[in-house]
XYZ file of C-alpha atoms in Angstrom:
553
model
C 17.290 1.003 -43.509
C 18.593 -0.705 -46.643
C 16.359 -1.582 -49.239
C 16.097 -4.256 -52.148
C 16.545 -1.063 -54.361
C 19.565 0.114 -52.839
C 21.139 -3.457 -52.852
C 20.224 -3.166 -56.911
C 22.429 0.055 -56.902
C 25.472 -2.171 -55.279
C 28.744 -2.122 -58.394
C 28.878 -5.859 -57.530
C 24.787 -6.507 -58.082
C 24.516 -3.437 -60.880
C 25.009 -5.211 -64.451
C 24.741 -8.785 -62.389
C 21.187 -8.216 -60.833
C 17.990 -7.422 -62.845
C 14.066 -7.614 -61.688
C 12.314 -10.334 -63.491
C 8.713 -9.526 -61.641
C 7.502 -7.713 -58.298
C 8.523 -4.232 -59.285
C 6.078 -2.704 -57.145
C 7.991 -4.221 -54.076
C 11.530 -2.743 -54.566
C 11.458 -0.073 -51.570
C 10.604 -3.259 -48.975
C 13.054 -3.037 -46.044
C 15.928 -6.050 -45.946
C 17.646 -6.707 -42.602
C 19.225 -10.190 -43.411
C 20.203 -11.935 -46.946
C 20.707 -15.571 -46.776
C 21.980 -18.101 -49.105
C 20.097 -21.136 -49.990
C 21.032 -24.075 -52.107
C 17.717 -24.509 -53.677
C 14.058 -23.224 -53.681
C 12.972 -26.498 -51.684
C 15.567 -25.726 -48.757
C 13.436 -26.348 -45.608
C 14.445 -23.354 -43.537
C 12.094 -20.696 -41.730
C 11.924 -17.462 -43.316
C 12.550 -14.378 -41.425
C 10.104 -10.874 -41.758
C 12.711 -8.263 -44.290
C 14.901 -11.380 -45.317
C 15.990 -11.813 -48.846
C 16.494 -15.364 -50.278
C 19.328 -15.695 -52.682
C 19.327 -19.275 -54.128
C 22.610 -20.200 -55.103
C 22.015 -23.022 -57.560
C 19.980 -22.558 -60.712
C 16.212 -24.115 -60.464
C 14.889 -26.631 -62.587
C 12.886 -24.899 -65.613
C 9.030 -24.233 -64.712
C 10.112 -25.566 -61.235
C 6.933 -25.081 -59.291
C 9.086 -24.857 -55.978
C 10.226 -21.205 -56.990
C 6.080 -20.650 -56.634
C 6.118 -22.000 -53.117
C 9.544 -20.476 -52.102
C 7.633 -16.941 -53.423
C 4.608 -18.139 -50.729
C 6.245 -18.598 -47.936
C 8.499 -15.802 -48.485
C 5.074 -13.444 -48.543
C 3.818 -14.891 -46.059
C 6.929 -14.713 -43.394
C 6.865 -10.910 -44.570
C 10.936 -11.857 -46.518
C 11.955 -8.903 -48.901
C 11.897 -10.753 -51.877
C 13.577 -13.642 -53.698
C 17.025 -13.781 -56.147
C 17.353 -17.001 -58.863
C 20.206 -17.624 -61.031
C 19.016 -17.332 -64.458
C 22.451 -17.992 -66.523
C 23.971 -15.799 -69.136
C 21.303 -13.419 -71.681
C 21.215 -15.643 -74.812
C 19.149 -13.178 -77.138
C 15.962 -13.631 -78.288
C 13.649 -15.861 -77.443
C 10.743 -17.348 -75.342
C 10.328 -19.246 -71.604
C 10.699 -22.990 -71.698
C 7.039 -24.165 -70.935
C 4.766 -20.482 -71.757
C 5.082 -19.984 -75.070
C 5.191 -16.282 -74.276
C 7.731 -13.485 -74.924
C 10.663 -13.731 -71.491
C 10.036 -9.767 -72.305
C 8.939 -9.096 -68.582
C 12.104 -9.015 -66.711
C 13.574 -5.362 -65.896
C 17.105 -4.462 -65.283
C 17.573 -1.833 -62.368
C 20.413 -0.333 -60.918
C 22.411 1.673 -63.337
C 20.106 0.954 -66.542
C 17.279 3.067 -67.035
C 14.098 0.986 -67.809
C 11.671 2.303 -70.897
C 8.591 0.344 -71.951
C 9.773 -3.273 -71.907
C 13.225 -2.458 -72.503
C 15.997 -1.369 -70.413
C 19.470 -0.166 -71.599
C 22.432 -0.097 -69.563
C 25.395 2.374 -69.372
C 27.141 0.473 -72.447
C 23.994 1.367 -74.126
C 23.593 -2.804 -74.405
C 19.979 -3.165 -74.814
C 18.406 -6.007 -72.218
C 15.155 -6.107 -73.705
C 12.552 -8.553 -74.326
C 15.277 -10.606 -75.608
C 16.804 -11.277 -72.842
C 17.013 -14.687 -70.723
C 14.232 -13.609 -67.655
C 12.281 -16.823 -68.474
C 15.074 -19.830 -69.454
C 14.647 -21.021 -65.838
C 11.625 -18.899 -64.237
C 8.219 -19.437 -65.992
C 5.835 -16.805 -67.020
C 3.239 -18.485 -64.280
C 6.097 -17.977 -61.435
C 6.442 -14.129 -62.604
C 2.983 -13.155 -62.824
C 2.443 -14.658 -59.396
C 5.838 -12.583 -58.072
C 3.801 -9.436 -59.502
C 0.523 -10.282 -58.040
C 2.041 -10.966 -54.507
C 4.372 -7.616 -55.275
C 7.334 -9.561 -53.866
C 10.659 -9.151 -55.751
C 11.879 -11.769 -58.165
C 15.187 -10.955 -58.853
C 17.120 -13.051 -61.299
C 21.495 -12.770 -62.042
C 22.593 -12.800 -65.534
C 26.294 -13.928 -64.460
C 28.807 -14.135 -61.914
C 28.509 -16.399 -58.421
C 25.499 -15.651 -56.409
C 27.511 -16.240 -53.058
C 29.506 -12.994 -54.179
C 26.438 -11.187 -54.199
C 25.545 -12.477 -51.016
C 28.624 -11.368 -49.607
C 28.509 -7.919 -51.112
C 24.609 -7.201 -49.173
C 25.971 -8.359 -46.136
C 28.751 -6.140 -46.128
C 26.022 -3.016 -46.976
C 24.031 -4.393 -44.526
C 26.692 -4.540 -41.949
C 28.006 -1.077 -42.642
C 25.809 0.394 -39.687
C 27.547 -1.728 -37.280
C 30.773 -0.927 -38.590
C 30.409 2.289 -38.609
C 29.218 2.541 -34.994
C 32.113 0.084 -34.130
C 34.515 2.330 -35.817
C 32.853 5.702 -33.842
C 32.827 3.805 -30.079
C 36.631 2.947 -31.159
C 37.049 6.576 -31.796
C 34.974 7.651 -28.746
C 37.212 5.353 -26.350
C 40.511 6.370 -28.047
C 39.243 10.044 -27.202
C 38.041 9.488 -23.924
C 40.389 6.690 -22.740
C 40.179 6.024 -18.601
C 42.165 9.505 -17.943
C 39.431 11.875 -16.291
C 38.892 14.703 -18.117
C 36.590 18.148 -16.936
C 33.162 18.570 -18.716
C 34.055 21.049 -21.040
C 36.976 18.768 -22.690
C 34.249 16.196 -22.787
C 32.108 18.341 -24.789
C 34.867 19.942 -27.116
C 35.721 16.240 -28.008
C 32.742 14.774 -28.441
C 31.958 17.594 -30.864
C 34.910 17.295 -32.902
C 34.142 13.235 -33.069
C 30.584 13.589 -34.108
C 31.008 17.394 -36.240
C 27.085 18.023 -34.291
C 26.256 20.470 -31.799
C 27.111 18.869 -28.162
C 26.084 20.367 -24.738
C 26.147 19.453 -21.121
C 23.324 20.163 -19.155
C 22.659 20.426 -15.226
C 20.141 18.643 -13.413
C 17.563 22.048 -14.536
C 18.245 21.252 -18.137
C 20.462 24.499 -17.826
C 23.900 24.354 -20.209
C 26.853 24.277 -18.418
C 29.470 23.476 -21.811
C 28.460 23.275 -24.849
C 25.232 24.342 -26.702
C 22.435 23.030 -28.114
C 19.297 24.882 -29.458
C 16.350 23.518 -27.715
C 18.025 22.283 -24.048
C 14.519 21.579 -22.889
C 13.299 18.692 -24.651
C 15.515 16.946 -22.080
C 13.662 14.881 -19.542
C 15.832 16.066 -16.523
C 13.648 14.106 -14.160
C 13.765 10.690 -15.772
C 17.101 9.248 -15.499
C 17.789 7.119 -18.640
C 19.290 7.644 -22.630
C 16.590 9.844 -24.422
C 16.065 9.904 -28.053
C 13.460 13.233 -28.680
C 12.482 14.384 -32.251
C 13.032 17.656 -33.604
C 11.755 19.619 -36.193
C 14.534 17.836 -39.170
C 16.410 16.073 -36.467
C 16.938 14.224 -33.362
C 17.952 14.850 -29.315
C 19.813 12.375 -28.268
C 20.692 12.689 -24.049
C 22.601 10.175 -21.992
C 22.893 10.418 -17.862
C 25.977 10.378 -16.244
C 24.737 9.557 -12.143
C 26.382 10.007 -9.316
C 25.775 6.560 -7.008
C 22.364 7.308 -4.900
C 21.636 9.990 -2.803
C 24.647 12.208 -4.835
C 23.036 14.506 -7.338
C 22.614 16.342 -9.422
C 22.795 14.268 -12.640
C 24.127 16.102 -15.991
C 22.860 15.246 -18.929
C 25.244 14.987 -22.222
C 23.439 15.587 -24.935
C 23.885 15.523 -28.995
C 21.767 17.374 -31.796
C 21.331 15.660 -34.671
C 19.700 17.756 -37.858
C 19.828 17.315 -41.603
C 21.875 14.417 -42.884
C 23.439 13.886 -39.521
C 19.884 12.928 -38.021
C 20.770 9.069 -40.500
C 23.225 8.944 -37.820
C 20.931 9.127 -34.979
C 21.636 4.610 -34.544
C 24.984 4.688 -34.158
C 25.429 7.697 -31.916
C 24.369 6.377 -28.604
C 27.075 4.271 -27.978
C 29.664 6.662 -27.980
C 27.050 9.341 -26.351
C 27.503 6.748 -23.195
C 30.940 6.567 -23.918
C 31.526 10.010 -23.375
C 28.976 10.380 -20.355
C 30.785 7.498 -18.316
C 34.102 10.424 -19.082
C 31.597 12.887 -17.539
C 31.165 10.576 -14.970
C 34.708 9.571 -14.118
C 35.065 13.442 -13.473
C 32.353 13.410 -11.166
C 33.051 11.178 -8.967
C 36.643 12.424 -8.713
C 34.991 15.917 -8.168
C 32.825 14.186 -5.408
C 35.567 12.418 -3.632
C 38.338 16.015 -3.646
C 34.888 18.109 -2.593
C 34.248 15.498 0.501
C 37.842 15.204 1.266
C 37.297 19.149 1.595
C 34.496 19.431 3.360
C 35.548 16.994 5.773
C 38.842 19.114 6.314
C 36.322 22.196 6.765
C 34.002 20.245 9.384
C 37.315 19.335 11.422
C 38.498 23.103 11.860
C 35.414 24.185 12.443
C 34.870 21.852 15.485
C 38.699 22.702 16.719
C 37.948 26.381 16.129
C 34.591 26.431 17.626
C 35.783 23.888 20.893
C 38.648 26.680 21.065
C 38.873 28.526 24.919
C 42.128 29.391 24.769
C 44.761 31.126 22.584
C 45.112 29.028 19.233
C 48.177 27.082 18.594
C 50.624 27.631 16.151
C 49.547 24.382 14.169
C 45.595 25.751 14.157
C 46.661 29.149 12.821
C 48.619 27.387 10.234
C 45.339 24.902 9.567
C 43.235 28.021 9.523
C 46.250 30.043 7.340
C 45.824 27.022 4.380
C 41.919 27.146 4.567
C 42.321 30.915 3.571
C 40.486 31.614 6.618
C 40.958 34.984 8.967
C 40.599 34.767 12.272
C 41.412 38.491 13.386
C 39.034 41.271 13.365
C 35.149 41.342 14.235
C 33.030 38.284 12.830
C 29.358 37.588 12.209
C 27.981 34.422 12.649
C 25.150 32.803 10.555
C 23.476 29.430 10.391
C 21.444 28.316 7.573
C 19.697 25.207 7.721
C 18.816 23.030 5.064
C 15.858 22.196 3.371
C 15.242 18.189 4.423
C 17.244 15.429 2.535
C 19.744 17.364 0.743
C 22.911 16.559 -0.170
C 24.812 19.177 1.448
C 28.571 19.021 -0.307
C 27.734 19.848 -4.052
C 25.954 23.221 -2.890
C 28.097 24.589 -0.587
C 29.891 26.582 -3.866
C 26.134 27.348 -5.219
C 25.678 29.008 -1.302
C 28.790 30.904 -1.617
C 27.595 32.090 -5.038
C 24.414 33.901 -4.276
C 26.105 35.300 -1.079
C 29.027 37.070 -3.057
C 26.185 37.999 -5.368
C 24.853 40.289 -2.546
C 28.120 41.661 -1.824
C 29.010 39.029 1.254
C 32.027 37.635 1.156
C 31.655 34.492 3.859
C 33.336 31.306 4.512
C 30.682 28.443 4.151
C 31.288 25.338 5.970
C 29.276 22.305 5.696
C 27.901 21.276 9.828
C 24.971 19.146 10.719
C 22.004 19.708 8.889
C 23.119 22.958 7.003
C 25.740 25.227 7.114
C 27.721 27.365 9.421
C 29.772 30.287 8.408
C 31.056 33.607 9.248
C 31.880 37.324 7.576
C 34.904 39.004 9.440
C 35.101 43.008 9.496
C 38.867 44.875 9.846
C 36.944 47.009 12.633
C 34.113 46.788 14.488
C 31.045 47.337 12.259
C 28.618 49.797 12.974
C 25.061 49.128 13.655
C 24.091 50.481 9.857
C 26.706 48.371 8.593
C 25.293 45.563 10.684
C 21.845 46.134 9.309
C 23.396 46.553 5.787
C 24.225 43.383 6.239
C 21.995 41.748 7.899
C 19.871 43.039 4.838
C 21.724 41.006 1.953
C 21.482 37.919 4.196
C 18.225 38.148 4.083
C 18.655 38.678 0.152
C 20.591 35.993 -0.603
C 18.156 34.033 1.849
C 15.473 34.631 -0.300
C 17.076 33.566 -3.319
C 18.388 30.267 -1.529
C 15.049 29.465 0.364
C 13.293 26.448 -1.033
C 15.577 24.415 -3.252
C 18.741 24.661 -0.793
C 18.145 26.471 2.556
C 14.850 26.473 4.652
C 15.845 28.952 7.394
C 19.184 31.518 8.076
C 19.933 33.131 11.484
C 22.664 35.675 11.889
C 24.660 36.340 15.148
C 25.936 39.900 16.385
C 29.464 41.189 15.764
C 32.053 39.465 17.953
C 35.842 39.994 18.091
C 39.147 38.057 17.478
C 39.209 34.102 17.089
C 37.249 33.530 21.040
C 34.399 35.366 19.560
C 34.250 32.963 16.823
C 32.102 30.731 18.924
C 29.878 33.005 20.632
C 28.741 34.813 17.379
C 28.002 31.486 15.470
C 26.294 30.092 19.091
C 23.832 33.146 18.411
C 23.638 32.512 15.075
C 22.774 28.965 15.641
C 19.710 30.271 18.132
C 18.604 32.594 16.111
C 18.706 29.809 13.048
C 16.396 27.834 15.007
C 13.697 30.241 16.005
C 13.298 31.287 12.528
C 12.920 27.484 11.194
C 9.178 28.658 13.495
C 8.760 32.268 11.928
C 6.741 32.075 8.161
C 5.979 35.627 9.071
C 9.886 36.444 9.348
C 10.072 34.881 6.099
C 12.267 31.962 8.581
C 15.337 34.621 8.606
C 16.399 36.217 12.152
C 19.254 38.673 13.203
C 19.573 38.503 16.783
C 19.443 41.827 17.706
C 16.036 41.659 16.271
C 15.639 38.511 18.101
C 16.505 40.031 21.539
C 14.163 42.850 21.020
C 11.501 40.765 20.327
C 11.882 38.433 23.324
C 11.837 41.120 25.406
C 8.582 42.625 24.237
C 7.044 39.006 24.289
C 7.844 38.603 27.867
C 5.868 42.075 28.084
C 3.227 41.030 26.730
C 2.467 37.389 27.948
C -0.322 38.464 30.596
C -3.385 37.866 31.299
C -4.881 41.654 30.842
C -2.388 42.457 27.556
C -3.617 39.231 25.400
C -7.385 40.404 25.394
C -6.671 43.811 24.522
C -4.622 42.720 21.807
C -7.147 40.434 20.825
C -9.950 43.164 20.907
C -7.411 45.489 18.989
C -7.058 43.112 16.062
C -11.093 41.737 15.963
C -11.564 44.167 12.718
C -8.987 42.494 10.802
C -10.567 38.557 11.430
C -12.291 36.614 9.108
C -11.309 39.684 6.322
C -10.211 38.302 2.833
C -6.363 38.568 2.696
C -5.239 37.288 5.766
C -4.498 40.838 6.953
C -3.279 39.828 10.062
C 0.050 38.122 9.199
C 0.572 41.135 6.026
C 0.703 43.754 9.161
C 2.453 41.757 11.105
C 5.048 41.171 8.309
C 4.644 44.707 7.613
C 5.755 46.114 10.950
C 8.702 42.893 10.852
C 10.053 44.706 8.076
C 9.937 48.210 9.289
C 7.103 49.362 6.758
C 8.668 48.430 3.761
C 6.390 47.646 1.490
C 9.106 45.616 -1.032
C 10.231 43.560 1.916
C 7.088 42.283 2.973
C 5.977 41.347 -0.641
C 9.561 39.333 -0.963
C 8.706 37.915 3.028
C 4.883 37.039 1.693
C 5.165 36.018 -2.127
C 3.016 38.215 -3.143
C 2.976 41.900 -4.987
C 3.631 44.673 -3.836
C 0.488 46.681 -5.212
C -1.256 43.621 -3.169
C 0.339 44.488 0.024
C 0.168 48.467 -0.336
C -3.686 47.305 -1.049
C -3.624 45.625 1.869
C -2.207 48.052 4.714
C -4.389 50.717 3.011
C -7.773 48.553 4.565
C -5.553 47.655 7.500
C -5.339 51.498 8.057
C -8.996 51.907 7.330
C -10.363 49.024 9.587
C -8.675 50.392 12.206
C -8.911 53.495 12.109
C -5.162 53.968 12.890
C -2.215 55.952 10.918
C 0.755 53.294 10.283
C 3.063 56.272 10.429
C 2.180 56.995 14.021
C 5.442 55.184 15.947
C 3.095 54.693 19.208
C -0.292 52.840 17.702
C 2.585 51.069 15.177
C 4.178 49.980 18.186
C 1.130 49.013 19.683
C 0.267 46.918 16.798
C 3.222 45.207 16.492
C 2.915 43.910 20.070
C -0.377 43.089 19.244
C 0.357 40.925 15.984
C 3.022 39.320 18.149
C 0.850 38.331 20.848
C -2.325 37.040 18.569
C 0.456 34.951 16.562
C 1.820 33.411 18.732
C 1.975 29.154 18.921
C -0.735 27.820 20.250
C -2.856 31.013 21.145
């Protein structure tokens, strides 16, 4: 903010401009400087204006006392009166008194009641403070600590000109940097990280872009998280010696996520931190542009995906020659032995921006899959050169349930996975299982709402077993140690056995430790009175835990 000091330090005020009372006012803000003919101009006075008055008052004029008034009271930044050229010695018209109060400021340097200027000119008590302004009208300036600022020569509408220029330099500058930021940015769309690179270069400041975690994706800042990620508007957040400043670029409603460009400001560049927005949005609407051009080649995609997957899925016959080549340009492979899965989605999600984020975490666990967006989730396949073996079905079946785990709650809400099927008719009947198995598991917390259906068709079978009327109390009876025990010890053994005694899955299946679920199968065992490593009372169990969990019983 520009103060009546700094306009003081202007080359067109410094040697023009001195203080004839109201020192103790000289840091007071100024937003505006206005020009007025005379002390009596009628005009309303706005809070950090200064008043220039352009002619020269009459001496002792008692309207320079009122102008100081109203100027006070409207909260101005202080008052400037042409005082004509220094004339030497002397006294104020009208006091009688020594014109020895006024100070020059700006290059001078000010001791006792005499300053002297770079030419070493002395403007003492000699000069002409009082030939217009009387001592009454200074005291008063120093008692209401307003400004009085008097010019020794030259046109007052030149220094007029001169503060408004200062004053204006803000503006200019951030018109000259939104310029600059459109020139950079233009209307071509350019990826996120030439955003970034750009937008550091224009403002020489560290510039990141962040997801819709507060995560960096280009760029880097040092403290990411002061972003608001969950309120979707510009931020401005101080640092320690700085300031954050974060813009939005949105994709139209329901489309997320939202990135957030953001700039760090520290040091000097923190004086900056007004005229950066506008070219912070500039930049984000780039972001933007890219988005939405992302959004509109990924749906285009996905669409193309959705319609192969319905021809190849409808298919009952030998494939054509144009479906091959379809399935050839999707980089899709139709020979060998696939297996199906289904993973449904958690509700409301926009499904296109995470099928790349899905086939992420699966090649994480070693699955390479193709990962097509269908209904409300996603189908998808893994194709073997030969027929897998059982292990290397459960090997699988194991990183599913991996990458499951890692996907379960912010993207998918339930996986099943289909058995091994061959050649492109397969196709169908593996993801058909998958689908069922998908579906049973959105009902199975103690699965941890992941199925294989082998297990699936094992477990059917022993549920048929055991829906009787005889089995159902003795499972019942079986299991009456473990009710109404702290730790909901039923559903840990039934997990327990799920997972084939392993104590790692079940903690992953449970959310809990694993010390808390060895703890917990030790007084299982105990309860009981039954060894978990005897195959015929752990078989017995398990039927038991199945039929006691059942819905509805």
């Amino acid at each position: 903010m520009t103060s009546v000091r700094r306009l003081l330090a202007l080359p067109e005020w410094s040697g023009q401009v001195r203080v004839l009372a109201g020192a103790a006012g000289l840091d007071a803000p100024v937003r505006t400087v206005r020009p007025v003919a005379g002390p009596a101009a009628g005009h309303a006075v706005a809070a950090d204006e200064l008043i220039i008055v352009t002619n020269p008052p009459q001496p002792a004029d008692w309207r320079v006392d009122a102008l100081l008034r109203r100027v006070v009271d409207a909260g101005g930044a202080g008052v400037l009166v042409p005082c004509g050229p220094a004339t030497g010695t002397g006294t104020a018209p009208g006091s009688g008194a020594p014109a020895g109060t006024g100070t020059m400021v700006g290059t001078g340097t000010t001791t006792g009641s005499e300053t002297t200027t770079d030419s070493g000119a002395a403007a003492g008590s000699g000069s002409s403070s009082g030939s217009e302004v009387s001592r009454a009208t200074l005291l008063l300036a120093d008692r209401l600590g307003l400004p009085l600022l008097g010019t020794v020569g030259g046109d007052p509408l030149e220094l007029v000109v001169a503060a408004r220029l200062l004053l204006a330099e803000p503006e200019i500058d951030r018109a000259r940097l939104v310029l600059a930021a459109h020139r950079a940015f233009d209307n071509r769309t350019c990826a996120p990280e030439d955003v970034v690179r750009r937008l550091k270069d224009l403002l020489g400041v560290p510039v990141a872009l962040l997801d819709d975690r507060g995560e960096p994706l280009a760029g880097e800042v040092t403290e990411p998280g002061a972003v608001r990620v969950d309120e979707f508007v510009p931020q401005r957040v101080a640092l320690a010696g700085g300031v954050l400043l974060a813009h939005p670029a949105l994709l139209p409603h329901p489309a997320r996520p939202t990135l957030w460009l953001v700039a760090e400001l520290r040091g000097t560049a923190a004086a900056r931190a007004e005229i950066v927005p506008p070219a912070l949005a500039v930049a984000a609407a780039a972001v933007q542009r890219w988005l939405l051009a992302h959004r509109v080649e990924l749906e285009r995609d996905a669409r193309a995906r959705t319609a192969l997957l319905g021809d190849l899925l409808r298919l009952d016959a030998e494939p054509s020659a144009q479906l091959r080549r379809r399935v050839a340009d999707a980089g899709w492979q139709l020979g060998g032995w696939h297996v199906g899965l289904r993973i449904g989605a958690v509700p409301a999600l926009d499904l296109v921006p995470w099928t790349a984020e899905i086939s992420r975490v699966l090649r994480a666990e070693g699955v390479e899959a193709v990962v097509v967006e269908h209904g409300e989730g996603w189908t998808g396949w893994t194709t073997f050169a030969q027929e897998p073996t059982p292990a290397r079905v459960r090997a699988l079946a194991a990183k599913l349930r991996a990458a499951h785990r890692k996907l379960s709650g912010s993207i998918a809400d339930h996986m099943g996975v289909g058995r091994p099927h061959p050649w492109p008719e397969g196709l169908a009947g593996t993801v058909a299982e998958a689908t069922d198995a998908a579906r049973l598991a959105a009902t199975r917390p103690e699965a941890g709402f992941f199925l294989q259906v082998d297990q699936l068709g094992m477990a059917q079978l022993l549920l048929e077993w055991t829906r009787t009327d005889t089995f159902e109390p003795a499972a019942r009876a079986l299991l009456a140690p473990l009710r109404d025990q702290p730790g909901d010890l039923i559903r840990t053994l039934s997990a327990y056995l799920d997972a084939e005694s392993s104590i790692a899955e079940t903690a992953a299946v449970l959310g809990v430790h694993r010390n808390t679920v060895a703890a917990r199968i030790d007084r299982v065992e105990r309860l009981l009175g039954v060894d978990l490593g005897h195959r015929d009372e752990r078989l017995a169990l398990h039927l038991a835990c199945r039929t006691v969990t059942l819905p509805g019983r």
